[in-house]
């Protein structure tokens, strides 16, 4: 082709194979008519073939995912173990038996008699408390009967429930009374608490 074009130019006239309208070289990618032509560079990836969407299969996948999420939501949260309630294995050995010193016959008899005296004392204390409560209840019922004979309004006011009685708070007696102006010393504390992440 190039040779024929050269012969045509040499003869002083254009060959018949050349087009009559010569395109304008407006771009540096556009080559001469006498040179090899190259296609424009592709600046994009070729289009992928569209896959056929199976609606039923996608719906089944969504349903499976929803079931898995519900199953995970129903699962109870993992509890953090409290190490204070777990007995170490070295203390669970059956061979570890504490050997107590044998008690003498006199000490055994003394402890038995002391236990009997203690049981008798608690029995008498329980009977006295029950008797005192019974006496107070009987006196209360008798007073309510007399009050009802005097005034029905006062009787209804006396048996009305006290709404401010509960919740009931009270500070009980301590084993040792507090010392005024006592400043407790600050001790050293080494924190060995394990941190759990969920």
XYZ file of N, CA and C in Angstrom:
594
model
N 0.837 -1.198 0.000
C 0.000 0.000 0.000
C 0.870 1.246 0.000
N 1.912 1.221 0.831
C 2.805 2.371 0.890
C 3.567 2.553 -0.419
N 3.927 1.400 -1.045
C 4.646 1.500 -2.331
C 3.776 2.111 -3.412
N 2.491 1.710 -3.443
C 1.576 2.273 -4.439
C 1.394 3.766 -4.220
N 1.331 4.153 -2.947
C 1.177 5.573 -2.657
C 2.401 6.355 -3.081
N 3.565 5.726 -2.882
C 4.808 6.417 -3.294
C 4.861 6.578 -4.802
N 4.461 5.520 -5.553
C 4.446 5.623 -7.006
C 3.475 6.695 -7.473
N 2.341 6.813 -6.788
C 1.362 7.827 -7.183
C 1.893 9.220 -6.947
N 2.606 9.411 -5.834
C 3.168 10.722 -5.571
C 4.274 11.055 -6.548
N 5.047 10.015 -6.912
C 6.143 10.227 -7.837
C 5.595 10.648 -9.207
N 4.449 10.162 -9.573
C 3.855 10.503 -10.876
C 3.201 11.862 -10.893
N 3.135 12.529 -9.714
C 2.587 13.881 -9.664
C 1.098 13.903 -9.468
N 0.480 12.803 -9.207
C -0.968 12.811 -8.960
C -1.276 11.835 -7.834
N -2.378 12.070 -7.199
C -2.794 11.205 -6.099
C -3.369 9.928 -6.640
N -3.126 8.885 -5.922
C -3.681 7.604 -6.334
C -5.182 7.589 -6.039
N -5.893 6.712 -6.750
C -7.343 6.678 -6.601
C -7.795 6.073 -5.269
N -6.852 5.377 -4.599
C -7.280 4.754 -3.338
C -7.354 5.748 -2.189
N -6.713 6.922 -2.346
C -6.761 7.905 -1.270
C -8.108 8.610 -1.263
N -8.645 8.940 -0.100
C -9.913 9.671 -0.053
C -9.739 11.083 -0.564
N -10.838 11.658 -1.085
C -10.777 12.987 -1.650
C -10.668 14.046 -0.563
N -11.278 13.797 0.577
C -11.223 14.754 1.695
C -10.229 14.245 2.711
N -9.179 14.982 2.879
C -8.127 14.594 3.835
C -8.539 15.064 5.218
N -8.632 14.157 6.239
C -9.051 14.588 7.586
C -8.012 15.485 8.230
N -8.497 16.408 9.034
C -7.631 17.354 9.716
C -7.016 16.688 10.943
N -5.698 16.861 11.120
C -5.007 16.256 12.263
C -5.192 17.164 13.478
N -6.327 17.024 14.103
C -6.589 17.860 15.268
C -6.030 17.280 16.560
N -5.633 16.045 16.537
C -5.131 15.404 17.753
C -3.807 14.733 17.446
N -2.941 14.675 18.459
C -1.650 14.026 18.259
C -1.801 12.509 18.155
N -2.991 12.000 18.505
C -3.222 10.556 18.357
C -3.582 10.202 16.920
N -4.023 11.190 16.165
C -4.429 10.926 14.779
C -3.181 10.919 13.877
N -2.931 9.803 13.241
C -1.722 9.639 12.434
C -1.955 10.084 10.996
N -0.883 10.077 10.223
C -0.969 10.448 8.816
C -1.696 9.377 8.012
N -2.195 9.781 6.878
C -2.897 8.823 6.021
C -1.954 7.792 5.448
N -0.695 8.125 5.335
C 0.277 7.227 4.747
C 0.932 6.315 5.782
N 0.658 6.537 7.056
C 1.294 5.725 8.120
C 0.292 4.693 8.635
N 0.817 3.881 9.513
C -0.062 2.890 10.134
C -1.052 3.587 11.056
N -2.282 3.108 11.061
C -3.299 3.686 11.941
C -3.423 2.858 13.212
N -3.534 3.552 14.297
C -3.716 2.891 15.601
C -5.010 3.395 16.223
N -5.679 2.519 16.882
C -6.934 2.912 17.537
C -6.623 3.746 18.779
N -7.581 4.538 19.192
C -7.408 5.387 20.371
C -7.244 4.529 21.625
N -6.384 4.953 22.549
C -6.190 4.152 23.775
C -7.464 4.121 24.613
N -7.705 2.984 25.207
C -8.891 2.828 26.065
C -8.512 3.215 27.489
N -9.188 4.193 28.012
C -8.909 4.658 29.387
C -9.939 4.128 30.382
N -10.470 2.983 30.132
C -11.458 2.381 31.036
C -11.400 0.876 30.885
N -11.913 0.213 31.907
C -11.957 -1.254 31.877
C -13.157 -1.705 31.053
N -12.986 -2.769 30.289
C -14.137 -3.247 29.516
C -15.308 -3.611 30.413
N -16.459 -3.429 29.914
C -17.663 -3.716 30.686
C -17.754 -5.207 30.996
N -18.011 -5.477 32.276
C -18.177 -6.875 32.661
C -19.565 -7.368 32.259
N -19.590 -8.617 32.009
C -20.866 -9.213 31.649
C -21.760 -9.270 32.878
N -22.933 -8.729 32.738
C -23.851 -8.707 33.875
C -24.328 -10.106 34.208
N -24.223 -10.377 35.486
C -24.709 -11.685 35.938
C -26.219 -11.633 36.123
N -26.820 -12.724 35.842
C -28.262 -12.821 36.048
C -28.553 -12.920 37.539
N -29.390 -12.034 38.019
C -29.724 -11.988 39.446
C -30.865 -12.948 39.713
N -30.566 -13.884 40.635
C -31.603 -14.830 41.046
C -32.291 -14.262 42.288
N -33.508 -13.814 42.136
C -34.227 -13.156 43.233
C -34.467 -14.123 44.379
N -34.801 -15.348 44.066
C -35.090 -16.330 45.122
C -33.845 -16.629 45.942
N -32.696 -16.757 45.250
C -31.463 -17.070 45.976
C -31.050 -15.912 46.884
N -31.186 -14.672 46.380
C -30.852 -13.519 47.221
C -31.772 -13.422 48.426
N -33.052 -13.692 48.229
C -33.990 -13.648 49.349
C -33.670 -14.724 50.373
N -33.268 -15.913 49.897
C -32.893 -16.992 50.818
C -31.664 -16.606 51.631
N -30.670 -15.937 50.982
C -29.484 -15.493 51.715
C -29.853 -14.461 52.771
N -30.735 -13.525 52.423
C -31.165 -12.521 53.400
C -31.887 -13.172 54.573
N -32.736 -14.149 54.301
C -33.450 -14.833 55.374
C -32.481 -15.579 56.294
N -31.457 -16.209 55.691
C -30.473 -16.910 56.520
C -29.712 -15.941 57.419
N -29.356 -14.783 56.873
C -28.657 -13.785 57.681
C -29.534 -13.273 58.820
N -30.834 -13.067 58.536
C -31.752 -12.608 59.587
C -31.874 -13.647 60.692
N -31.916 -14.938 60.326
C -32.004 -15.999 61.326
C -30.751 -16.035 62.193
N -29.580 -15.848 61.560
C -28.336 -15.848 62.332
C -28.292 -14.675 63.303
N -28.756 -13.508 62.859
C -28.765 -12.332 63.733
C -29.706 -12.537 64.911
N -30.891 -13.113 64.654
C -31.834 -13.378 65.746
C -31.265 -14.395 66.735
N -30.555 -15.398 66.196
C -29.957 -16.414 67.066
C -28.890 -15.798 67.961
N -28.098 -14.873 67.401
C -27.074 -14.217 68.204
C -27.694 -13.293 69.248
N -28.821 -12.654 68.898
C -29.471 -11.767 69.864
C -30.089 -12.548 71.018
N -30.570 -13.769 70.730
C -31.186 -14.572 71.788
C -30.147 -15.184 72.723
N -28.909 -15.322 72.263
C -27.880 -15.944 73.087
C -27.603 -15.079 74.314
N -27.515 -15.699 75.499
C -27.265 -14.909 76.711
C -25.871 -14.292 76.682
N -25.702 -13.105 77.252
C -24.380 -12.484 77.254
C -23.398 -13.288 78.111
N -22.162 -13.259 77.693
C -21.129 -14.004 78.410
C -20.830 -13.307 79.730
N -20.970 -14.055 80.811
C -20.777 -13.484 82.139
C -19.292 -13.449 82.490
N -18.890 -12.386 83.158
C -17.514 -12.265 83.615
C -17.369 -13.066 84.904
N -16.438 -14.010 84.961
C -16.324 -14.845 86.166
C -15.823 -14.044 87.365
N -16.348 -14.378 88.534
C -15.899 -13.782 89.792
C -14.907 -14.751 90.411
N -13.650 -14.353 90.389
C -12.596 -15.265 90.819
C -12.662 -15.552 92.312
N -13.325 -14.666 93.074
C -13.412 -14.914 94.518
C -14.282 -16.127 94.826
N -15.192 -16.483 93.920
C -16.092 -17.605 94.156
C -15.550 -18.916 93.585
N -14.401 -18.858 92.932
C -13.810 -20.053 92.333
C -12.700 -20.555 93.239
N -12.845 -21.786 93.711
C -11.837 -22.364 94.600
C -10.668 -22.878 93.769
N -9.438 -22.456 94.089
C -8.290 -22.972 93.340
C -8.149 -24.489 93.495
N -7.575 -25.110 92.476
C -7.453 -26.567 92.486
C -6.533 -27.055 93.591
N -5.558 -26.244 93.957
C -4.635 -26.711 94.993
C -5.310 -26.831 96.358
N -6.447 -26.138 96.549
C -7.181 -26.251 97.802
C -8.253 -27.337 97.744
N -8.499 -27.900 96.559
C -9.513 -28.946 96.412
C -8.920 -30.347 96.526
N -7.681 -30.455 96.872
C -7.042 -31.761 96.991
C -7.579 -32.474 98.222
N -8.054 -33.714 98.018
C -8.618 -34.477 99.142
C -7.557 -34.911 100.140
N -6.297 -34.896 99.746
C -5.227 -35.304 100.668
C -4.912 -34.231 101.701
N -5.369 -32.999 101.410
C -5.105 -31.929 102.377
C -6.139 -32.011 103.498
N -5.757 -32.582 104.601
C -6.635 -32.727 105.773
C -5.948 -32.045 106.938
N -6.679 -31.125 107.551
C -6.110 -30.409 108.690
C -6.167 -31.308 109.921
N -5.061 -31.490 110.512
C -4.978 -32.353 111.706
C -5.166 -31.496 112.951
N -6.296 -31.719 113.642
C -6.590 -30.980 114.858
C -6.032 -31.723 116.060
N -5.622 -30.983 117.046
C -5.110 -31.667 118.247
C -6.242 -32.392 118.975
N -6.022 -33.564 119.454
C -7.089 -34.297 120.157
C -7.477 -33.606 121.464
N -8.795 -33.611 121.731
C -9.306 -32.970 122.946
C -9.300 -33.969 124.100
N -9.063 -33.423 125.248
C -9.103 -34.282 126.443
C -10.550 -34.573 126.823
N -10.727 -35.545 127.726
C -12.081 -35.918 128.137
C -12.758 -34.772 128.889
N -12.006 -34.052 129.728
C -12.577 -32.943 130.495
C -13.034 -31.813 129.566
N -12.226 -31.513 128.527
C -12.601 -30.445 127.607
C -13.840 -30.821 126.798
N -13.952 -32.081 126.407
C -15.128 -32.538 125.658
C -16.383 -32.418 126.511
N -16.297 -32.837 127.791
C -17.455 -32.741 128.687
C -17.835 -31.281 128.931
N -16.839 -30.412 129.042
C -17.122 -29.004 129.292
C -17.858 -28.386 128.105
N -17.439 -28.726 126.900
C -18.093 -28.177 125.716
C -19.522 -28.694 125.558
N -19.734 -29.959 125.903
C -21.086 -30.516 125.811
C -22.005 -29.836 126.808
N -21.564 -29.651 128.037
C -22.386 -28.983 129.057
C -22.645 -27.528 128.671
N -21.629 -26.859 128.105
C -21.809 -25.473 127.682
C -22.846 -25.368 126.568
N -22.827 -26.310 125.631
C -23.806 -26.296 124.550
C -25.229 -26.524 125.071
N -25.367 -27.403 126.063
C -26.696 -27.647 126.643
C -27.205 -26.414 127.374
N -26.317 -25.740 128.121
C -26.732 -24.534 128.828
C -27.139 -23.435 127.838
N -26.404 -23.354 126.756
C -26.734 -22.348 125.742
C -28.092 -22.624 125.101
N -28.390 -23.873 124.810
C -29.686 -24.231 124.235
C -30.816 -23.919 125.212
N -30.610 -24.201 126.495
C -31.636 -23.912 127.495
C -31.868 -22.417 127.632
N -30.780 -21.633 127.591
C -30.896 -20.179 127.693
C -31.685 -19.609 126.508
N -31.366 -20.062 125.255
C -32.069 -19.559 124.082
C -33.532 -19.986 124.068
N -33.842 -21.147 124.624
C -35.229 -21.594 124.691
C -36.034 -20.704 125.632
N -35.454 -20.393 126.800
C -36.150 -19.510 127.746
C -36.314 -18.112 127.157
N -35.297 -17.631 126.442
C -35.386 -16.306 125.831
C -36.487 -16.261 124.771
N -36.616 -17.306 123.976
C -37.652 -17.351 122.948
C -39.046 -17.378 123.562
N -39.218 -18.162 124.643
C -40.526 -18.222 125.307
C -40.892 -16.871 125.910
N -39.913 -16.179 126.494
C -40.195 -14.873 127.102
C -40.588 -13.854 126.030
N -39.910 -13.880 124.869
C -40.257 -12.936 123.803
C -41.655 -13.210 123.251
N -41.991 -14.488 123.060
C -43.328 -14.810 122.563
C -44.409 -14.407 123.565
N -44.138 -14.594 124.839
C -45.120 -14.229 125.869
C -45.322 -12.716 125.914
N -44.205 -11.960 125.769
C -44.313 -10.502 125.793
C -45.095 -10.003 124.576
N -44.854 -10.600 123.415
C -45.590 -10.192 122.207
C -47.068 -10.510 122.338
N -47.380 -11.672 122.897
C -48.780 -12.044 123.078
C -49.481 -11.092 124.048
N -48.794 -10.695 125.093
C -49.382 -9.756 126.060
C -49.653 -8.402 125.416
N -48.687 -7.942 124.602
C -48.864 -6.650 123.938
C -50.021 -6.685 122.942
N -50.177 -7.791 122.199
C -51.267 -7.897 121.222
C -52.616 -7.904 121.935
N -52.705 -8.636 123.039
C -53.970 -8.678 123.789
C -54.315 -7.306 124.340
N -53.298 -6.595 124.853
C -53.557 -5.248 125.382
C -53.992 -4.303 124.263
N -53.412 -4.459 123.094
C -53.790 -3.598 121.960
C -55.229 -3.854 121.528
N -55.619 -5.133 121.454
C -56.994 -5.451 121.071
C -57.997 -4.921 122.092
N -57.656 -5.017 123.356
C -58.560 -4.509 124.400
C -58.691 -2.988 124.308
N -57.564 -2.300 124.019
C -57.618 -0.840 123.911
C -58.443 -0.423 122.694
N -58.331 -1.174 121.567
C -59.120 -0.834 120.384
C -60.613 -1.028 120.626
N -60.956 -2.055 121.388
C -62.378 -2.269 121.707
C -62.930 -1.109 122.525
N -62.167 -0.671 123.526
C -62.619 0.451 124.351
C -62.693 1.743 123.540
N -61.731 1.921 122.607
C -61.735 3.128 121.791
C -62.927 3.158 120.846
N -63.316 1.994 120.334
C -64.457 1.946 119.416
C -65.754 2.285 120.141
N -65.835 1.908 121.411
C -67.027 2.262 122.175
C -67.096 3.758 122.414
N -65.929 4.393 122.533
C -65.923 5.835 122.775
C -66.208 6.625 121.490
N -65.457 6.310 120.386
C -65.606 7.085 119.150
C -65.219 6.201 117.964
N -66.108 6.153 116.975
C -65.826 5.375 115.771
C -64.758 6.060 114.913
N -64.761 7.394 114.908
C -63.763 8.113 114.111
C -62.352 7.878 114.652
N -62.196 7.941 115.959
C -60.869 7.690 116.539
C -60.425 6.241 116.297
N -61.380 5.318 116.302
C -61.036 3.916 116.047
C -60.548 3.726 114.610
N -61.238 4.353 113.635
C -60.818 4.238 112.238
C -59.455 4.902 112.010
N -59.229 6.001 112.719
C -57.920 6.652 112.592
C -56.814 5.810 113.214
N -57.149 5.058 114.285
C -56.136 4.233 114.953
C -55.751 3.019 114.123
N -56.715 2.431 113.379
C -56.400 1.227 112.602
C -55.973 1.552 111.171
N -55.873 2.873 110.838
C -55.452 3.247 109.490
C -53.974 2.896 109.297
N -53.662 2.463 108.082
C -52.277 2.067 107.774
C -51.374 3.297 107.715
N -50.178 3.164 108.302
C -49.197 4.240 108.290
C -48.356 4.105 107.024
N -48.567 5.014 106.057
C -47.858 4.934 104.781
C -46.393 5.313 104.892
N -46.041 6.086 105.923
C -44.648 6.514 106.071
C -43.789 5.557 106.875
N -44.333 4.379 107.210
C -43.559 3.442 108.029
C -42.468 2.759 107.218
N -42.764 2.452 105.948
C -41.779 1.782 105.087
C -41.416 2.708 103.925
N -40.190 2.698 103.424
C -39.076 1.850 103.859
C -38.493 2.292 105.200
N -38.157 1.318 106.009
C -37.680 1.559 107.358
C -36.165 1.443 107.370
N -35.494 2.479 107.835
C -34.040 2.492 107.916
C -33.612 2.772 109.352
N -32.576 2.062 109.735
C -32.119 2.193 111.124
C -30.666 1.771 111.204
N -29.876 2.491 111.969
C -28.487 2.139 112.218
C -28.414 1.343 113.509
N -27.944 0.096 113.369
C -27.871 -0.776 114.540
C -26.633 -0.514 115.381
N -26.544 -1.175 116.505
C -25.364 -0.994 117.371
C -24.121 -1.608 116.726
N -23.002 -0.989 116.948
C -21.730 -1.468 116.433
C -20.992 -2.286 117.495
N -20.076 -3.119 117.011
C -19.283 -3.892 117.966
C -18.384 -2.977 118.809
N -17.837 -1.957 118.194
C -16.997 -1.000 118.930
C -17.469 0.399 118.593
N -17.582 1.277 119.556
C -18.022 2.646 119.261
C -16.955 3.380 118.456
N -17.377 4.299 117.565
C -16.389 5.047 116.767
C -15.585 5.996 117.641
N -14.309 6.129 117.294
C -13.428 7.043 118.019
C -13.522 8.429 117.389
N -13.822 9.456 118.173
C -13.915 10.803 117.580
C -12.534 11.296 117.135
N -12.487 11.839 115.921
C -11.243 12.403 115.413
C -10.225 11.373 114.955
N -10.649 10.123 114.724
C -9.709 9.078 114.301
C -9.474 9.177 112.799
N -8.210 9.213 112.401
C -7.837 9.299 110.995
C -7.235 7.962 110.584
N -7.967 7.150 109.819
C -7.426 5.832 109.471
C -6.230 5.946 108.538
N -5.225 5.100 108.720
C -4.049 5.169 107.840
C -4.375 4.611 106.457
N -3.686 5.139 105.458
C -3.877 4.680 104.082
C -2.919 3.528 103.808
N -3.452 2.375 103.513
C -2.628 1.213 103.233
C -2.304 1.092 101.760
N -1.373 0.225 101.438
C -0.991 -0.017 100.058
C -1.925 -1.062 99.453
N -2.286 -0.848 98.210
C -3.186 -1.761 97.515
C -2.612 -2.051 96.137
N -2.420 -3.324 95.840
C -1.940 -3.753 94.523
C -3.128 -4.348 93.782
N -3.527 -3.676 92.729
C -4.688 -4.114 91.953
C -4.260 -5.218 90.979
N -4.782 -6.435 91.197
C -4.476 -7.570 90.313
C -5.729 -8.038 89.599
N -6.713 -7.146 89.493
C -7.971 -7.519 88.854
C -7.751 -7.709 87.354
N -8.248 -8.815 86.822
C -8.148 -9.077 85.399
C -9.222 -8.300 84.647
N -8.867 -7.792 83.504
C -9.797 -7.021 82.679
C -10.283 -7.915 81.551
N -11.622 -8.031 81.444
C -12.235 -8.864 80.408
C -12.884 -7.946 79.389
N -12.689 -8.268 78.127
C -13.309 -7.514 77.046
C -14.223 -8.458 76.276
N -15.406 -7.933 75.956
C -16.388 -8.744 75.216
C -16.370 -8.344 73.764
